XYZ file of C-alpha atoms in Angstrom:
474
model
C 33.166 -66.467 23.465
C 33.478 -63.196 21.706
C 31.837 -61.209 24.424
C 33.851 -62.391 26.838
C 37.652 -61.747 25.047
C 36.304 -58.350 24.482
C 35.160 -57.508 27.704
C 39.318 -58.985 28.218
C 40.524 -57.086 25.901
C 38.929 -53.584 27.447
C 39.920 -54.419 31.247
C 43.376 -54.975 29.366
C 43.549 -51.735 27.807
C 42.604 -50.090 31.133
C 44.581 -51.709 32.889
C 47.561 -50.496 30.438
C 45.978 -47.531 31.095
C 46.552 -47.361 34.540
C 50.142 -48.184 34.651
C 51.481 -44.418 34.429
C 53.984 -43.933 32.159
C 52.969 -45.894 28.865
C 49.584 -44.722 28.510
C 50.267 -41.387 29.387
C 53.046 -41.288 26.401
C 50.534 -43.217 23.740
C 47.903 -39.896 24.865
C 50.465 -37.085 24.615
C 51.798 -38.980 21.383
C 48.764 -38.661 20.031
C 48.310 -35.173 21.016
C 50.883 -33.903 19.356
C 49.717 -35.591 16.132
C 46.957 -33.816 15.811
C 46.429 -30.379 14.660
C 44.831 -27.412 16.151
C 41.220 -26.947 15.838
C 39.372 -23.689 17.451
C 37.159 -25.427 19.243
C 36.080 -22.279 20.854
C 32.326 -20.992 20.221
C 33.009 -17.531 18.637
C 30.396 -14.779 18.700
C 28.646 -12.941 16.130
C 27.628 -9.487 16.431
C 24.547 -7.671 14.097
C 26.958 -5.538 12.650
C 28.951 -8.365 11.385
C 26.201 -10.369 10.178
C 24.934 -7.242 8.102
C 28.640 -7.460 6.748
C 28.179 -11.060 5.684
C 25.366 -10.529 3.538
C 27.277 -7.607 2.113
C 29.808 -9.261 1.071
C 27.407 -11.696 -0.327
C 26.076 -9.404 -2.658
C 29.227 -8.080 -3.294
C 30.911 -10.884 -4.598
C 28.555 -11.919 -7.790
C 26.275 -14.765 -6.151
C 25.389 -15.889 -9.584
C 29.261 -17.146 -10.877
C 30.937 -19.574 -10.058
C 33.639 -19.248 -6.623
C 31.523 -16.554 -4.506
C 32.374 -17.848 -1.392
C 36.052 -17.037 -2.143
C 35.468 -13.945 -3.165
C 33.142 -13.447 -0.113
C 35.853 -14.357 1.932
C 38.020 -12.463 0.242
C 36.598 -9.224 1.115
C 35.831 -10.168 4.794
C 39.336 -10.190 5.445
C 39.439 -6.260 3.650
C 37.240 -5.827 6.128
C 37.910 -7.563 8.991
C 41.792 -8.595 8.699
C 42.236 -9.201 12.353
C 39.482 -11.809 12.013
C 41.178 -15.237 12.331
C 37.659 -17.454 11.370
C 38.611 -20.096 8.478
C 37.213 -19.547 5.337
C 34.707 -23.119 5.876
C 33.314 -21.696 9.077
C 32.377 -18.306 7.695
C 30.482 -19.965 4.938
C 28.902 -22.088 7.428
C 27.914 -18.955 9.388
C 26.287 -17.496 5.942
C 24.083 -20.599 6.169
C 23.414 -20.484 8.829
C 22.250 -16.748 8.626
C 19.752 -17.819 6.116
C 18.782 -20.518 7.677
C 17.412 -18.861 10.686
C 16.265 -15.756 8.988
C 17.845 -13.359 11.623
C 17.268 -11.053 8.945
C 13.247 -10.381 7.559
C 13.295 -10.422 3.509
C 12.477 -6.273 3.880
C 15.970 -6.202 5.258
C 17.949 -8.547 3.075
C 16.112 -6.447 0.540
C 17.667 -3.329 2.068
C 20.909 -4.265 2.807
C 21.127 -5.104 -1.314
C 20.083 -2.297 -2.156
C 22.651 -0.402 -0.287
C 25.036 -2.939 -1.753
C 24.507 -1.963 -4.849
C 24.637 1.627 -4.152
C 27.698 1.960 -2.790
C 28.959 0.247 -5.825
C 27.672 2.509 -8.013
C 29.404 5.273 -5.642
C 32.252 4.288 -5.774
C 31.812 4.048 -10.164
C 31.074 7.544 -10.122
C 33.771 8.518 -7.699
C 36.236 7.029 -10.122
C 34.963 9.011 -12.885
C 34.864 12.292 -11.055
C 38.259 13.544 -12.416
C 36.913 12.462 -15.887
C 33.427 14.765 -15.240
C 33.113 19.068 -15.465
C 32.448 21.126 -11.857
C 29.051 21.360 -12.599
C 28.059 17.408 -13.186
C 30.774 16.958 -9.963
C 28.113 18.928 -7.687
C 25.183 17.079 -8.674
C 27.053 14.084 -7.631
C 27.900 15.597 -4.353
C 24.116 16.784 -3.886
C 22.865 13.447 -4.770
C 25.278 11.834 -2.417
C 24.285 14.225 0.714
C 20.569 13.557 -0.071
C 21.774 9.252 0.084
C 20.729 7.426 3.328
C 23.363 5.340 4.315
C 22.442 1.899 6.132
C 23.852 3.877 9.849
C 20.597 6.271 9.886
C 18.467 2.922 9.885
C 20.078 2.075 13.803
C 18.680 5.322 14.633
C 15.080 4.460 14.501
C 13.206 3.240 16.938
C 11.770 -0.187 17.026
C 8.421 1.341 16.505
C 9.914 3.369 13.402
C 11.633 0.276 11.838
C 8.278 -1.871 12.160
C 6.826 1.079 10.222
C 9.323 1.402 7.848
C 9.238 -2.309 6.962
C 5.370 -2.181 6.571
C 5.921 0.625 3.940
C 8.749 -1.242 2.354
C 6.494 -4.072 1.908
C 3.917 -2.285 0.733
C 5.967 -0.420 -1.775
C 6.796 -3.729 -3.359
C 3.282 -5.038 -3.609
C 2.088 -1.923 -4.847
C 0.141 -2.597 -8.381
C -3.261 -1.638 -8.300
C -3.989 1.512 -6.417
C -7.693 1.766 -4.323
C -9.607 4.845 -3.307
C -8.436 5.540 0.602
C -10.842 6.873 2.669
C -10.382 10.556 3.981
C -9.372 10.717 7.828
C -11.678 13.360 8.767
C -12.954 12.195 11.805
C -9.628 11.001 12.788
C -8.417 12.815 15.902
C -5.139 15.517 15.320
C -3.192 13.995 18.040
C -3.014 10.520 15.848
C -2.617 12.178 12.816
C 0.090 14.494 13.947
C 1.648 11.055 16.130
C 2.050 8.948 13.052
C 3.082 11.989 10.469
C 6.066 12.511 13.215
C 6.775 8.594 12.523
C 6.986 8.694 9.137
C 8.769 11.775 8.310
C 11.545 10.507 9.892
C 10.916 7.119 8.620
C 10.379 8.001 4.799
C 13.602 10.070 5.084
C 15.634 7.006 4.917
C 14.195 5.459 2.283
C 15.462 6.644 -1.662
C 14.078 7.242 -4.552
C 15.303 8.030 -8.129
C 12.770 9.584 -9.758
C 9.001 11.217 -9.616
C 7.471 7.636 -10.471
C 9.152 6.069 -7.562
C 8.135 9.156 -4.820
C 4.661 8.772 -5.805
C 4.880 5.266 -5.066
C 6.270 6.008 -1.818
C 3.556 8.257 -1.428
C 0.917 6.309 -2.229
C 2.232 3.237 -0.017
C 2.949 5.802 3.200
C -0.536 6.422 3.162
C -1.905 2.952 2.493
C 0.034 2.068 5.754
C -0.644 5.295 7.868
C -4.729 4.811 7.167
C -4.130 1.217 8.732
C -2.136 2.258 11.614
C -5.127 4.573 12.648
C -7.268 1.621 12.470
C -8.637 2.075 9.022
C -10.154 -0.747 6.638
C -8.922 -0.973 3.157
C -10.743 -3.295 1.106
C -9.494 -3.903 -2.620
C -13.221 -4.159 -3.681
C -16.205 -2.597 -2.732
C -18.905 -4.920 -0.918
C -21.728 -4.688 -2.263
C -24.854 -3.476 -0.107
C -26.900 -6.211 1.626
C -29.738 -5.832 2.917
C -29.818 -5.655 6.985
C -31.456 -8.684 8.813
C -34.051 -7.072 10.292
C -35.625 -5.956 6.686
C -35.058 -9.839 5.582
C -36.767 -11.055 8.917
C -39.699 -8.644 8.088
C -40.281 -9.146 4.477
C -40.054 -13.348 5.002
C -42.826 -12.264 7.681
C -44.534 -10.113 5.366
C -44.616 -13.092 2.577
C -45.664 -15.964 4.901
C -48.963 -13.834 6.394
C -49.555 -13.697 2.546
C -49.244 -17.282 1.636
C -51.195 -18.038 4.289
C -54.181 -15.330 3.512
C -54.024 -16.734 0.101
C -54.755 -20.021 1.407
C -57.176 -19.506 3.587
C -59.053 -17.288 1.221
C -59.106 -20.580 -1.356
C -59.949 -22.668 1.820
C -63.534 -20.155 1.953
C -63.745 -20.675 -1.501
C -63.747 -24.604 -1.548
C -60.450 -24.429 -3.990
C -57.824 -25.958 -1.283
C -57.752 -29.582 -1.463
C -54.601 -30.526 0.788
C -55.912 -31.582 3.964
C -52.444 -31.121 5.798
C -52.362 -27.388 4.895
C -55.841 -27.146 6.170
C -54.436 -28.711 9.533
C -51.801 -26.348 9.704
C -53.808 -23.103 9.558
C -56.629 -24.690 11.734
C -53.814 -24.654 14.728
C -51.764 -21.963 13.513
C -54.610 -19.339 13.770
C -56.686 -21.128 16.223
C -59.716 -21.512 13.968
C -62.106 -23.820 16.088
C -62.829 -20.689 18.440
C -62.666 -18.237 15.398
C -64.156 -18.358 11.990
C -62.678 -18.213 8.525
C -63.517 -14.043 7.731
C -62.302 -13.391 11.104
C -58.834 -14.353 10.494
C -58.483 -12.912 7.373
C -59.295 -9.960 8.464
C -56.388 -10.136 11.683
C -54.131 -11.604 8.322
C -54.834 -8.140 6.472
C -54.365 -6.284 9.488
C -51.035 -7.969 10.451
C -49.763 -7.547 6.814
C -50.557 -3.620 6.227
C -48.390 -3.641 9.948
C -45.924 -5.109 8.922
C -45.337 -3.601 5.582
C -45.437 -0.124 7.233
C -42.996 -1.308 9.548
C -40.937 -1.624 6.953
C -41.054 1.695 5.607
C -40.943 3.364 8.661
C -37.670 1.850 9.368
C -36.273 2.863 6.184
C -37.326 6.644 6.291
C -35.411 6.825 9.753
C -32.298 5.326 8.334
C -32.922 7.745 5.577
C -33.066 10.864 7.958
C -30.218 9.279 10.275
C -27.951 9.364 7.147
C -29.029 12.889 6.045
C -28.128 14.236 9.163
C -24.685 13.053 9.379
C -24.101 14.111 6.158
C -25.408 17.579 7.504
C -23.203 17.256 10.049
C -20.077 16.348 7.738
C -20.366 17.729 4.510
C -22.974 20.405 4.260
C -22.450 21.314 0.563
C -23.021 17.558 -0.433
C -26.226 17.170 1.550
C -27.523 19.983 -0.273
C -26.830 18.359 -3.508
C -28.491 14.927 -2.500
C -31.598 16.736 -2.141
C -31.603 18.769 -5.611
C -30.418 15.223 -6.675
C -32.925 13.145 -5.509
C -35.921 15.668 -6.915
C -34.047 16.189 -10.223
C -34.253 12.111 -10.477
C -32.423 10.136 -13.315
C -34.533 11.522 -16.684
C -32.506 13.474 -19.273
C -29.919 11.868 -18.950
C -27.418 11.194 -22.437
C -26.459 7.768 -23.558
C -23.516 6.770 -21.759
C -21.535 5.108 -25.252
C -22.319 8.247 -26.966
C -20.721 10.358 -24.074
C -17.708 8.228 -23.674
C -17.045 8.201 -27.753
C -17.007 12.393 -27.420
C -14.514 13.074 -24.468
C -12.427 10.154 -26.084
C -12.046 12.036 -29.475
C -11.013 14.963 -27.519
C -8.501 13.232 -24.998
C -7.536 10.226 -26.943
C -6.718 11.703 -30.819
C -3.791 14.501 -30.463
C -3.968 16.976 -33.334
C -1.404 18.626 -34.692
C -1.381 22.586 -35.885
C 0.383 24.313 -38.368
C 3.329 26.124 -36.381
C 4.398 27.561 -39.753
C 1.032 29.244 -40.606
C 1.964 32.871 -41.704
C -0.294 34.628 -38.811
C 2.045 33.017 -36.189
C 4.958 34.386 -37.419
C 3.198 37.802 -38.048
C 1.852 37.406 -34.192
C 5.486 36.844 -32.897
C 6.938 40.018 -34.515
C 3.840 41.941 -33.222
C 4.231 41.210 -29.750
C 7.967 40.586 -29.127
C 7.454 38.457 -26.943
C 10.564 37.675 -24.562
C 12.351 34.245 -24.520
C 11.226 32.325 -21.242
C 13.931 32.754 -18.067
C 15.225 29.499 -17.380
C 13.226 28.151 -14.098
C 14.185 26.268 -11.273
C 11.540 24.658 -8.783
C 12.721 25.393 -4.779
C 11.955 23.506 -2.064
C 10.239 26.471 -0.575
C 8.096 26.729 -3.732
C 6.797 23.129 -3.902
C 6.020 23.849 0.138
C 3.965 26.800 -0.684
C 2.034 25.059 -3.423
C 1.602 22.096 -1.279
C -0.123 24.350 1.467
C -2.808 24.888 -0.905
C -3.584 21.387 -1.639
C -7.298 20.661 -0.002
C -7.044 17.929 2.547
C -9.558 15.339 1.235
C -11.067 16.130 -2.020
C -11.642 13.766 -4.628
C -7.995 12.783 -5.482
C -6.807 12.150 -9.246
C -5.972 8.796 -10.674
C -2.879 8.086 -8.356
C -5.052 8.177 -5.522
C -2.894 10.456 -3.128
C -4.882 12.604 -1.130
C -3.380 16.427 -1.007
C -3.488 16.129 2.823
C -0.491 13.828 2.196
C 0.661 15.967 -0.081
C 0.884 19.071 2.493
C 2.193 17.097 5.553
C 4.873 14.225 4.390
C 7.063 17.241 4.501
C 10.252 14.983 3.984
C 9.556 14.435 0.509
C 9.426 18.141 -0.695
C 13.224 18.761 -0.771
C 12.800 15.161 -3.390
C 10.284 16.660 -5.154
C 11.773 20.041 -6.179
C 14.791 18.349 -7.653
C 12.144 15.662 -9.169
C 10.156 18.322 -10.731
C 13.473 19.821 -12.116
C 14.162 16.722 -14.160
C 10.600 16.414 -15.409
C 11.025 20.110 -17.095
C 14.059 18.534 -18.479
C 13.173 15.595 -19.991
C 8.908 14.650 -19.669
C 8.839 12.075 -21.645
C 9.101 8.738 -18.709
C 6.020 10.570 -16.956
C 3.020 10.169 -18.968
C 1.282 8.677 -16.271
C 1.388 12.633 -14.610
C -1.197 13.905 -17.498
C -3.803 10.658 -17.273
C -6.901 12.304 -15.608
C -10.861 11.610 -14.766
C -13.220 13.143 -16.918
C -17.467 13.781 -14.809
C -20.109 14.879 -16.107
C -22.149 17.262 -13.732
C -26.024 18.666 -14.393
C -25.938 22.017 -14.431
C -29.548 22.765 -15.761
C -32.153 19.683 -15.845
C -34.826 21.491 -17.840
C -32.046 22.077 -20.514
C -30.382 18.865 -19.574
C -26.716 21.292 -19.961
C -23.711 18.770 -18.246
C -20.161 20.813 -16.790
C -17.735 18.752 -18.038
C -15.014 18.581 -15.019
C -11.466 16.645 -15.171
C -9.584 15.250 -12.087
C -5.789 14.678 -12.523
C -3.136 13.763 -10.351
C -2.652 16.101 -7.240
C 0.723 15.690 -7.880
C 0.535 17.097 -11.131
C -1.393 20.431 -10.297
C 1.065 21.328 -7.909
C 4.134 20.446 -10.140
C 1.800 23.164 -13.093
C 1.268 26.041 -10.189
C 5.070 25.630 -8.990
C-alpha cells in the first residue's frame, strides 16, 4: 500500500507539474531564493600556482589563521581575482595533493620566498646603512637569481638542475670521482655548456656552500656521461674462469690422491673405487697409467692458470702505457723494490700527527724580532682584493685530473665551471676577512713516497683542497 500512494503521489506532482503556471512559479520561486554560486570551472595557470605556494610560505604556515593571511595577500596580488577565499584553499590542496610541483621545486620556490623577504628587510634599512655597505647590497642583489631566469631553461636544463639540487641536499659523504679522460670533448664541452648556464641560477652564500655546489655538479655531470659512482669500493673477485680452473685443478688431485691409496691397498670405500673405475676407464687401462695422464692433466692445468694471469698482467701494463706513462714506470720500480723496509705504520701516523695535530705557539715578543723588523723596514702589506680575472688565471693552471684534496673536486672542474669564478672572487674576499668558518679549507692528505730503498728515505707529500691552492696563489 505504500508503494502504490507513492507512485500517486509522484504522477501527482507531475502532473502539477505540467499544468503551466503553478509549477513554473513554485521553480522561479525557488530560484530566486537561492543565492549565486560560480558554478563555472575556473582555470589555473603555472604562474598562479607558483603564486599560491608563495603566499603559502609567506604567510607563517606554522601559526594559527594562514589561510587568511594567504588569502590575504592573493588579493595584493591578484585583486581582480574574484575566487572565494574556501575555493582558493581548496585549490592549495589540491596543489599538494597532486604534486604538480616536484619537492626540488617547492624547495625552490621557498627559498626564493624567503629571499625576497629578506630583500625587502634590507631595502628598508638602506637609508639607515653608509654608501659603501649600500653597494654591496646592490652587488649582491645583481648577482641574485630571481625565480624568472628558471622559465628560461630548457627542459633538458631544468631536469639537470633538479638532479644537482637533489644532489646538493644529499650531499654528506664525499667519494673519489673518477677522472674523464677517455671521455670524448664533444660530451664534455655539451654538458659544461648545460651547466654553466644551469649553476648560474642557483645561489650560494658563502665558500662552504660553492664547494658543495661544486662537488654535487660534478657528481651529476660524471653520471650524465654514463659514469658509475659507487659509495664503496668492490672488492676484487676472482674471474670465473680462474675458479672453474682451480676447482678442476683440485678435483684431478683428489682423485690422484685416491687412486694412489687405491695402488697402495689404503682405500677401503668400494663406491669411490666404482667411481674412478668409470670415470677414468680403468678396465682397458691400468692403475700407473692413469696416474700418470692425472699428473699430466694437473701440471696443464696449473700452467694454464698462470699463463692466463701473465697476459692479463701484460694487457694491463700496456694500457697503463698507453694512459699514464709516468705511472707505468713506477709500477715496475715498484714491483722490484717489493714491500721490505718499510716503517711501522702506528709509528708513522703518531709523527705527522704531532706535527699537524699540536699547534705551537712562538714568542712574537722575542727581542731578535723586533731587532729584525727595524733592520729590514719592512713595508705594511697593500690591502688586496681577489678579481675575477685573477681566480680565472689561477684556475687555468689547475691540472685536469690529478689526485684531488680532501673535498674531492677535480681542478678540471675547477678550470671549466666558469660561472662560479665571478662567486668565488667575492668568496675568497670574505675568507681574507674573516677565516675562521673555513677550517675545513686547511684539512689535507699527508703520503709517504720511497725515495731511496737501500736507505729506506720516504718524501713526505701533502694533498689539500684544490680549492685552497688556488685561493693561496690568487
Amino acid at each position: 500500500m505504500l508503494h502504490r500512494s507513492t507512485r500517486r503521489l509522484k504522477r501527482s506532482a507531475l502532473a502539477a507539474g505540467e499544468g503551466g503556471a503553478p509549477g513554473q512559479q513554485a521553480k522561479s520561486e525557488l530560484q530566486t531564493d537561492l543565492p549565486e554560486t560560480h558554478d563555472t570551472r575556473r582555470t589555473w595557470t603555472t604562474q598562479q600556482c607558483r603564486e599560491i605556494y608563495r603566499c603559502y610560505f609567506r604567510a607563517n604556515p606554522e601559526k594559527r589563521g594562514y589561510q587568511k593571511r594567504m588569502y590575504e595577500l592573493w588579493k595584493e596580488k591578484y585583486p581582480e581575482c574574484d575566487v572565494p577565499e574556501r575555493r582558493f584553499a581548496g585549490q592549495f590542496q589540491n596543489l599538494k595533493k597532486s604534486k604538480m610541483f616536484t619537492e626540488v621545486e617547492v624547495e625552490e620556490l621557498k627559498r626564493d620566498t624567503q629571499r625576497d623577504q629578506g630583500r625587502n628587510e634590507e631595502e628598508a634599512q638602506v637609508e639607515e646603512q653608509p654608501k659603501e655597505q649600500v653597494a654591496a647590497t646592490k652587488n649582491a642583489e645583481a648577482n641574485d637569481h630571481t625565480p624568472e631566469v628558471i622559465h628560461t631553461l630548457k627542459p633538458s636544463q631544468l631536469e639537470l638542475r633538479s638532479k644537482i639540487l637533489i644532489e646538493l641536499k644529499n650531499n654528506n659523504e664525499r667519494i673519489r670521482l673518477p677522472p674523464l679522460k677517455k671521455t670524448k670533448r664533444n660530451d664534455l664541452i655539451r654538458i659544461l655548456r648545460d651547466i654553466n648556464t644551469v649553476i648560474d641560477t642557483i645561489h650560494t652564500e658563502s665558500l662552504t656552500e660553492t664547494n658543495k655546489l661544486m662537488y654535487s655538479t660534478a657528481v651529476v655531470a660524471t653520471r650524465e656521461l654514463g659514469y658509475d659512482i659507487s659509495p664503496e669500493r668492490k672488492q676484487q673477485k676472482q674471474p670465473k674462469w680462474k675458479i672453474r680452473l682451480k676447482w678442476k685443478l683440485g678435483q684431478l688431485r683428489a682423485d690422484l690422491s685416491c687412486i694412489k691409496k687405491w695402488k697402495d691397498g689404503k682405500l677401503n670405500d668400494q663406491r669411490k673405487k666404482d667411481y674412478l673405475w668409470h670415470k677414468y676407464k680403468m678396465a682397458e687401462k691400468r692403475i700407473p697409467t692413469v696416474m700418470e695422464e692425472l699428473k699430466q692433466r694437473i701440471m696443464a692445468t696449473a700452467n694454464k692458470i698462470e699463463r692466463y694471469e701473465r697476459r692479463i698482467v701484460q694487457y694491463r701494463q700496456n694500457q697503463l702505457f698507453k694512459t699514464d706513462q709516468k705511472r707505468f714506470y713506477k709500477s715496475l720500480e715498484n714491483s722490484n723494490t717489493g714491500k721490505q723496509n718499510l716503517p711501522d705504520k702506528e709509528a708513522t701516523y703518531g709523527f705527522w700527527r704531532d706535527i699537524w695535530d699540536n699547534s705551537t705557539k712562538h714568542n712574537a715578543e722575542a727581542k731578535w724580532i723586533k731587532d729584525t723588523k727595524k733592520q729590514m723596514k719592512t713595508p705594511k702589506m697593500p690591502e688586496f682584493q681577489i678579481t675575477t680575472e685573477l681566480v680565472k688565471k689561477q684556475a687555468r693552471k689547475s691540472k685536469n685530473w690529478s689526485t684531488p684534496g680532501p673535498d674531492e673536486i677535480h681542478g678540471y672542474w675547477l678550470k671549466h665551471l666558469t660561472k662560479l669564478h665571478e662567486r668565488l672572487a667575492g668568496q675568497f674576499n670574505t675568507v681574507l676577512d674573516d677565516p675562521t668558518d673555513y677550517q675545513w679549507l686547511t684539512l689535507g692528505k699527508t703520503f709517504l713516497i720511497m725515495k731511496d730503498p737501500q736507505k729506506v728515505q720516504f718524501q713526505a707529500i701533502t694533498d689539500q683542497s684544490r680549492v685552497f691552492q688556488r685561493h693561496l696563489k690568487c
